């Protein structure tokens, strides 16, 4: 072979594996970036669940405060929480795979809120004994416990997704790092081998 052909052959021997390795490295980085975006969405969803839990606690505390004092000022947290429920639920629904759980939780929250309004209307109408009897029966506590259980299930599911994504991110990051190291080492090794072969093909004759 001519020297020019040998040079081109060595360059192809060196750069073709390097290009293939870099293409694989770019694919891994794209996958890692996608996982990071998904992880960010899951973290945001968990924060929204915490906000939703605080809003339901505000509703329950406002009802108890009004029931004890009969002062409308204690209903302020409840009035502030109501318009925030729907937007918070909508932000959580944007996370894939959790829409079914959110629909169930939304139904429980609406049921809790509706029951509180009905009880407040009875108190204002003078049926305080009926409301106290309802409170003493524990039905309201059972409804709150059921809602909290749904929150725990949803948070466990979100945490499970977070752990899985973190594991995949760590694995992909290590794979990308060592893949780049081997690509550079392989390129240097192939370059040295090609240079030695070229030198021998010129000097031996």
PDB file of C-alpha atoms in Angstrom:
ATOM      1  CA  UNK A   1       0.000   0.000   0.000  1.00  0.00           C
ATOM      2  CA  UNK A   2       1.038   3.569  -0.557  1.00  0.00           C
ATOM      3  CA  UNK A   3       1.987   5.654   2.438  1.00  0.00           C
ATOM      4  CA  UNK A   4      -1.047   7.896   1.939  1.00  0.00           C
ATOM      5  CA  UNK A   5      -3.343   4.872   1.986  1.00  0.00           C
ATOM      6  CA  UNK A   6      -1.663   3.595   5.120  1.00  0.00           C
ATOM      7  CA  UNK A   7      -2.139   6.954   6.836  1.00  0.00           C
ATOM      8  CA  UNK A   8      -5.833   7.029   5.929  1.00  0.00           C
ATOM      9  CA  UNK A   9      -6.249   3.447   7.109  1.00  0.00           C
ATOM     10  CA  UNK A  10      -4.685   4.259  10.473  1.00  0.00           C
ATOM     11  CA  UNK A  11      -6.791   7.391  10.849  1.00  0.00           C
ATOM     12  CA  UNK A  12      -9.938   5.377  10.174  1.00  0.00           C
ATOM     13  CA  UNK A  13      -8.771   2.725  12.629  1.00  0.00           C
ATOM     14  CA  UNK A  14      -8.365   5.397  15.314  1.00  0.00           C
ATOM     15  CA  UNK A  15     -11.274   7.745  14.683  1.00  0.00           C
ATOM     16  CA  UNK A  16     -14.101   5.369  13.743  1.00  0.00           C
ATOM     17  CA  UNK A  17     -14.136   3.676  17.190  1.00  0.00           C
ATOM     18  CA  UNK A  18     -13.739   7.116  18.789  1.00  0.00           C
ATOM     19  CA  UNK A  19     -16.745   8.497  16.897  1.00  0.00           C
ATOM     20  CA  UNK A  20     -18.816   5.436  17.828  1.00  0.00           C
ATOM     21  CA  UNK A  21     -17.813   5.797  21.488  1.00  0.00           C
ATOM     22  CA  UNK A  22     -18.663   9.518  21.492  1.00  0.00           C
ATOM     23  CA  UNK A  23     -22.045   8.825  19.889  1.00  0.00           C
ATOM     24  CA  UNK A  24     -22.790   6.312  22.645  1.00  0.00           C
ATOM     25  CA  UNK A  25     -21.601   8.825  25.229  1.00  0.00           C
ATOM     26  CA  UNK A  26     -23.962  11.492  23.867  1.00  0.00           C
ATOM     27  CA  UNK A  27     -26.843   9.000  24.016  1.00  0.00           C
ATOM     28  CA  UNK A  28     -26.052   8.264  27.665  1.00  0.00           C
ATOM     29  CA  UNK A  29     -25.921  11.974  28.477  1.00  0.00           C
ATOM     30  CA  UNK A  30     -29.308  12.542  26.821  1.00  0.00           C
ATOM     31  CA  UNK A  31     -30.788   9.714  28.849  1.00  0.00           C
ATOM     32  CA  UNK A  32     -29.220  11.088  32.031  1.00  0.00           C
ATOM     33  CA  UNK A  33     -30.634  14.550  31.341  1.00  0.00           C
ATOM     34  CA  UNK A  34     -34.089  13.057  30.748  1.00  0.00           C
ATOM     35  CA  UNK A  35     -33.904  11.218  34.071  1.00  0.00           C
ATOM     36  CA  UNK A  36     -32.839  14.402  35.844  1.00  0.00           C
ATOM     37  CA  UNK A  37     -35.857  16.252  34.434  1.00  0.00           C
ATOM     38  CA  UNK A  38     -38.178  13.443  35.541  1.00  0.00           C
ATOM     39  CA  UNK A  39     -36.583  13.462  38.991  1.00  0.00           C
ATOM     40  CA  UNK A  40     -37.152  17.214  39.216  1.00  0.00           C
ATOM     41  CA  UNK A  41     -40.838  16.706  38.357  1.00  0.00           C
ATOM     42  CA  UNK A  42     -41.162  14.029  41.041  1.00  0.00           C
ATOM     43  CA  UNK A  43     -39.564  16.334  43.639  1.00  0.00           C
ATOM     44  CA  UNK A  44     -42.022  19.082  42.693  1.00  0.00           C
ATOM     45  CA  UNK A  45     -44.915  16.633  42.969  1.00  0.00           C
ATOM     46  CA  UNK A  46     -43.792  15.634  46.462  1.00  0.00           C
ATOM     47  CA  UNK A  47     -43.684  19.289  47.491  1.00  0.00           C
ATOM     48  CA  UNK A  48     -47.218  19.775  46.154  1.00  0.00           C
ATOM     49  CA  UNK A  49     -48.412  16.779  48.192  1.00  0.00           C
ATOM     50  CA  UNK A  50     -46.957  18.387  51.320  1.00  0.00           C
ATOM     51  CA  UNK A  51     -48.748  21.630  50.463  1.00  0.00           C
ATOM     52  CA  UNK A  52     -51.987  19.716  49.928  1.00  0.00           C
ATOM     53  CA  UNK A  53     -51.589  18.020  53.285  1.00  0.00           C
ATOM     54  CA  UNK A  54     -51.090  21.391  55.014  1.00  0.00           C
ATOM     55  CA  UNK A  55     -54.185  22.804  53.313  1.00  0.00           C
ATOM     56  CA  UNK A  56     -56.347  19.944  54.591  1.00  0.00           C
ATOM     57  CA  UNK A  57     -54.921  20.445  58.086  1.00  0.00           C
ATOM     58  CA  UNK A  58     -55.832  24.153  57.861  1.00  0.00           C
ATOM     59  CA  UNK A  59     -59.403  23.196  56.944  1.00  0.00           C
ATOM     60  CA  UNK A  60     -59.740  20.866  59.917  1.00  0.00           C
ATOM     61  CA  UNK A  61     -58.147  23.316  62.350  1.00  0.00           C
ATOM     62  CA  UNK A  62     -60.391  26.140  61.132  1.00  0.00           C
ATOM     63  CA  UNK A  63     -63.491  24.026  61.678  1.00  0.00           C
ATOM     64  CA  UNK A  64     -62.424  23.025  65.190  1.00  0.00           C
ATOM     65  CA  UNK A  65     -61.567  26.629  66.083  1.00  0.00           C
ATOM     66  CA  UNK A  66     -64.948  27.890  64.914  1.00  0.00           C
ATOM     67  CA  UNK A  67     -66.773  25.068  66.691  1.00  0.00           C
ATOM     68  CA  UNK A  68     -65.086  25.980  69.975  1.00  0.00           C
ATOM     69  CA  UNK A  69     -65.371  29.774  69.753  1.00  0.00           C
ATOM     70  CA  UNK A  70     -68.168  30.507  67.230  1.00  0.00           C
ATOM     71  CA  UNK A  71     -65.982  33.288  65.826  1.00  0.00           C
ATOM     72  CA  UNK A  72     -65.747  33.662  62.046  1.00  0.00           C
ATOM     73  CA  UNK A  73     -62.123  34.758  62.255  1.00  0.00           C
ATOM     74  CA  UNK A  74     -61.134  31.139  62.889  1.00  0.00           C
ATOM     75  CA  UNK A  75     -62.553  30.198  59.461  1.00  0.00           C
ATOM     76  CA  UNK A  76     -59.982  32.378  57.662  1.00  0.00           C
ATOM     77  CA  UNK A  77     -57.464  29.520  57.087  1.00  0.00           C
ATOM     78  CA  UNK A  78     -60.271  27.427  55.625  1.00  0.00           C
ATOM     79  CA  UNK A  79     -61.339  30.227  53.273  1.00  0.00           C
ATOM     80  CA  UNK A  80     -57.729  30.744  52.202  1.00  0.00           C
ATOM     81  CA  UNK A  81     -57.153  27.024  51.625  1.00  0.00           C
ATOM     82  CA  UNK A  82     -60.198  26.313  49.448  1.00  0.00           C
ATOM     83  CA  UNK A  83     -59.102  28.196  46.276  1.00  0.00           C
ATOM     84  CA  UNK A  84     -55.619  26.646  46.499  1.00  0.00           C
ATOM     85  CA  UNK A  85     -56.793  23.025  46.477  1.00  0.00           C
ATOM     86  CA  UNK A  86     -57.633  22.692  42.777  1.00  0.00           C
ATOM     87  CA  UNK A  87     -54.430  24.323  41.408  1.00  0.00           C
ATOM     88  CA  UNK A  88     -52.318  22.186  43.716  1.00  0.00           C
ATOM     89  CA  UNK A  89     -54.092  19.021  42.565  1.00  0.00           C
ATOM     90  CA  UNK A  90     -53.639  20.005  38.914  1.00  0.00           C
ATOM     91  CA  UNK A  91     -49.892  20.459  39.387  1.00  0.00           C
ATOM     92  CA  UNK A  92     -49.606  16.967  40.863  1.00  0.00           C
ATOM     93  CA  UNK A  93     -51.624  15.418  38.024  1.00  0.00           C
ATOM     94  CA  UNK A  94     -48.955  16.595  35.566  1.00  0.00           C
ATOM     95  CA  UNK A  95     -46.708  13.809  36.871  1.00  0.00           C
ATOM     96  CA  UNK A  96     -47.280  10.609  34.810  1.00  0.00           C
ATOM     97  CA  UNK A  97     -48.555   7.571  36.676  1.00  0.00           C
ATOM     98  CA  UNK A  98     -50.142   9.393  39.611  1.00  0.00           C
ATOM     99  CA  UNK A  99     -53.385  10.655  38.066  1.00  0.00           C
ATOM    100  CA  UNK A 100     -55.470   7.759  39.454  1.00  0.00           C
ATOM    101  CA  UNK A 101     -54.274   8.361  43.018  1.00  0.00           C
ATOM    102  CA  UNK A 102     -54.875  12.085  42.682  1.00  0.00           C
ATOM    103  CA  UNK A 103     -58.441  11.513  41.490  1.00  0.00           C
ATOM    104  CA  UNK A 104     -59.129   9.421  44.576  1.00  0.00           C
ATOM    105  CA  UNK A 105     -57.536  12.010  46.852  1.00  0.00           C
ATOM    106  CA  UNK A 106     -59.438  14.819  45.153  1.00  0.00           C
ATOM    107  CA  UNK A 107     -62.704  13.001  45.833  1.00  0.00           C
ATOM    108  CA  UNK A 108     -61.796  12.529  49.499  1.00  0.00           C
ATOM    109  CA  UNK A 109     -60.820  16.190  49.892  1.00  0.00           C
ATOM    110  CA  UNK A 110     -64.061  17.363  48.298  1.00  0.00           C
ATOM    111  CA  UNK A 111     -65.967  15.036  50.598  1.00  0.00           C
ATOM    112  CA  UNK A 112     -64.114  16.404  53.637  1.00  0.00           C
ATOM    113  CA  UNK A 113     -64.691  19.995  52.577  1.00  0.00           C
ATOM    114  CA  UNK A 114     -68.364  19.380  51.847  1.00  0.00           C
ATOM    115  CA  UNK A 115     -68.887  17.771  55.246  1.00  0.00           C
ATOM    116  CA  UNK A 116     -67.271  20.736  57.011  1.00  0.00           C
ATOM    117  CA  UNK A 117     -69.523  23.194  55.186  1.00  0.00           C
ATOM    118  CA  UNK A 118     -72.600  21.135  56.035  1.00  0.00           C
ATOM    119  CA  UNK A 119     -71.592  21.044  59.692  1.00  0.00           C
ATOM    120  CA  UNK A 120     -70.962  24.789  59.721  1.00  0.00           C
ATOM    121  CA  UNK A 121     -74.400  25.397  58.222  1.00  0.00           C
ATOM    122  CA  UNK A 122     -75.970  23.252  60.950  1.00  0.00           C
ATOM    123  CA  UNK A 123     -74.110  25.161  63.651  1.00  0.00           C
ATOM    124  CA  UNK A 124     -75.289  28.482  62.237  1.00  0.00           C
ATOM    125  CA  UNK A 125     -78.829  27.123  62.000  1.00  0.00           C
ATOM    126  CA  UNK A 126     -78.763  26.301  65.706  1.00  0.00           C
ATOM    127  CA  UNK A 127     -78.382  22.514  65.453  1.00  0.00           C
ATOM    128  CA  UNK A 128     -75.320  22.424  67.666  1.00  0.00           C
ATOM    129  CA  UNK A 129     -76.321  19.174  69.393  1.00  0.00           C
ATOM    130  CA  UNK A 130     -76.377  17.327  66.066  1.00  0.00           C
ATOM    131  CA  UNK A 131     -72.946  18.648  65.172  1.00  0.00           C
ATOM    132  CA  UNK A 132     -71.484  17.688  68.547  1.00  0.00           C
ATOM    133  CA  UNK A 133     -72.998  14.259  68.236  1.00  0.00           C
ATOM    134  CA  UNK A 134     -71.386  13.876  64.810  1.00  0.00           C
ATOM    135  CA  UNK A 135     -68.017  14.989  66.183  1.00  0.00           C
ATOM    136  CA  UNK A 136     -68.251  12.634  69.166  1.00  0.00           C
ATOM    137  CA  UNK A 137     -69.141   9.725  66.883  1.00  0.00           C
ATOM    138  CA  UNK A 138     -65.675   9.898  65.319  1.00  0.00           C
ATOM    139  CA  UNK A 139     -66.927  10.005  61.721  1.00  0.00           C
ATOM    140  CA  UNK A 140     -64.957  13.156  60.996  1.00  0.00           C
ATOM    141  CA  UNK A 141     -61.774  11.656  62.433  1.00  0.00           C
ATOM    142  CA  UNK A 142     -62.301   8.512  60.353  1.00  0.00           C
ATOM    143  CA  UNK A 143     -62.651  10.643  57.221  1.00  0.00           C
ATOM    144  CA  UNK A 144     -59.470  12.549  58.053  1.00  0.00           C
ATOM    145  CA  UNK A 145     -57.579   9.318  58.789  1.00  0.00           C
ATOM    146  CA  UNK A 146     -58.693   7.870  55.460  1.00  0.00           C
ATOM    147  CA  UNK A 147     -57.436  10.964  53.650  1.00  0.00           C
ATOM    148  CA  UNK A 148     -54.109  10.858  55.474  1.00  0.00           C
ATOM    149  CA  UNK A 149     -53.716   7.197  54.511  1.00  0.00           C
ATOM    150  CA  UNK A 150     -54.164   8.129  50.852  1.00  0.00           C
ATOM    151  CA  UNK A 151     -51.533  10.821  51.289  1.00  0.00           C
ATOM    152  CA  UNK A 152     -49.121   8.285  52.769  1.00  0.00           C
ATOM    153  CA  UNK A 153     -49.692   5.858  49.895  1.00  0.00           C
ATOM    154  CA  UNK A 154     -49.111   8.622  47.353  1.00  0.00           C
ATOM    155  CA  UNK A 155     -45.947   9.823  49.091  1.00  0.00           C
ATOM    156  CA  UNK A 156     -44.617   6.256  49.285  1.00  0.00           C
ATOM    157  CA  UNK A 157     -45.186   5.896  45.554  1.00  0.00           C
ATOM    158  CA  UNK A 158     -43.436   9.186  44.827  1.00  0.00           C
ATOM    159  CA  UNK A 159     -40.503   8.279  47.085  1.00  0.00           C
ATOM    160  CA  UNK A 160     -40.227   4.914  45.317  1.00  0.00           C
ATOM    161  CA  UNK A 161     -39.985   6.684  41.977  1.00  0.00           C
ATOM    162  CA  UNK A 162     -37.380   9.067  43.362  1.00  0.00           C
ATOM    163  CA  UNK A 163     -35.208   6.215  44.648  1.00  0.00           C
ATOM    164  CA  UNK A 164     -35.460   4.366  41.336  1.00  0.00           C
ATOM    165  CA  UNK A 165     -34.552   7.477  39.352  1.00  0.00           C
ATOM    166  CA  UNK A 166     -31.603   8.279  41.630  1.00  0.00           C
ATOM    167  CA  UNK A 167     -30.285   4.727  41.193  1.00  0.00           C
ATOM    168  CA  UNK A 168     -30.597   4.955  37.412  1.00  0.00           C
ATOM    169  CA  UNK A 169     -28.931   8.370  37.381  1.00  0.00           C
ATOM    170  CA  UNK A 170     -25.982   7.077  39.399  1.00  0.00           C
ATOM    171  CA  UNK A 171     -25.606   4.046  37.144  1.00  0.00           C
ATOM    172  CA  UNK A 172     -25.768   6.124  33.949  1.00  0.00           C
ATOM    173  CA  UNK A 173     -23.310   8.689  35.318  1.00  0.00           C
ATOM    174  CA  UNK A 174     -20.785   5.962  36.168  1.00  0.00           C
ATOM    175  CA  UNK A 175     -21.320   4.315  32.792  1.00  0.00           C
ATOM    176  CA  UNK A 176     -20.799   7.612  30.974  1.00  0.00           C
ATOM    177  CA  UNK A 177     -17.635   8.359  32.971  1.00  0.00           C
ATOM    178  CA  UNK A 178     -15.992   4.991  32.449  1.00  0.00           C
ATOM    179  CA  UNK A 179     -17.151   4.884  28.838  1.00  0.00           C
ATOM    180  CA  UNK A 180     -15.392   8.189  28.193  1.00  0.00           C
ATOM    181  CA  UNK A 181     -12.257   6.960  29.982  1.00  0.00           C
ATOM    182  CA  UNK A 182     -12.140   3.764  27.908  1.00  0.00           C
ATOM    183  CA  UNK A 183     -12.839   5.737  24.719  1.00  0.00           C
ATOM    184  CA  UNK A 184      -9.883   8.055  25.361  1.00  0.00           C
ATOM    185  CA  UNK A 185      -7.633   5.166  26.416  1.00  0.00           C
ATOM    186  CA  UNK A 186      -8.676   3.122  23.382  1.00  0.00           C
ATOM    187  CA  UNK A 187      -8.028   6.037  21.045  1.00  0.00           C
ATOM    188  CA  UNK A 188      -4.571   6.599  22.491  1.00  0.00           C
ATOM    189  CA  UNK A 189      -3.811   2.873  22.306  1.00  0.00           C
ATOM    190  CA  UNK A 190      -5.010   2.524  18.715  1.00  0.00           C
ATOM    191  CA  UNK A 191      -3.099   5.663  17.775  1.00  0.00           C
ATOM    192  CA  UNK A 192       0.134   4.281  19.212  1.00  0.00           C
ATOM    193  CA  UNK A 193      -0.385   0.931  17.506  1.00  0.00           C
ATOM    194  CA  UNK A 194      -1.182   2.621  14.180  1.00  0.00           C
ATOM    195  CA  UNK A 195       1.826   4.922  14.425  1.00  0.00           C
ATOM    196  CA  UNK A 196       4.115   1.964  15.156  1.00  0.00           C
ATOM    197  CA  UNK A 197       2.709  -0.021  12.247  1.00  0.00           C
ATOM    198  CA  UNK A 198       3.152   2.946   9.928  1.00  0.00           C
ATOM    199  CA  UNK A 199       6.710   3.525  11.104  1.00  0.00           C
ATOM    200  CA  UNK A 200       7.605  -0.133  10.603  1.00  0.00           C
ATOM    201  CA  UNK A 201       6.050  -0.209   7.124  1.00  0.00           C
ATOM    202  CA  UNK A 202       8.246   2.727   6.142  1.00  0.00           C
ATOM    203  CA  UNK A 203      11.519   1.837   7.905  1.00  0.00           C
ATOM    204  CA  UNK A 204      11.606  -1.969   7.430  1.00  0.00           C
ATOM    205  CA  UNK A 205      11.895  -1.867   3.605  1.00  0.00           C
TER     206      UNK A 205
END
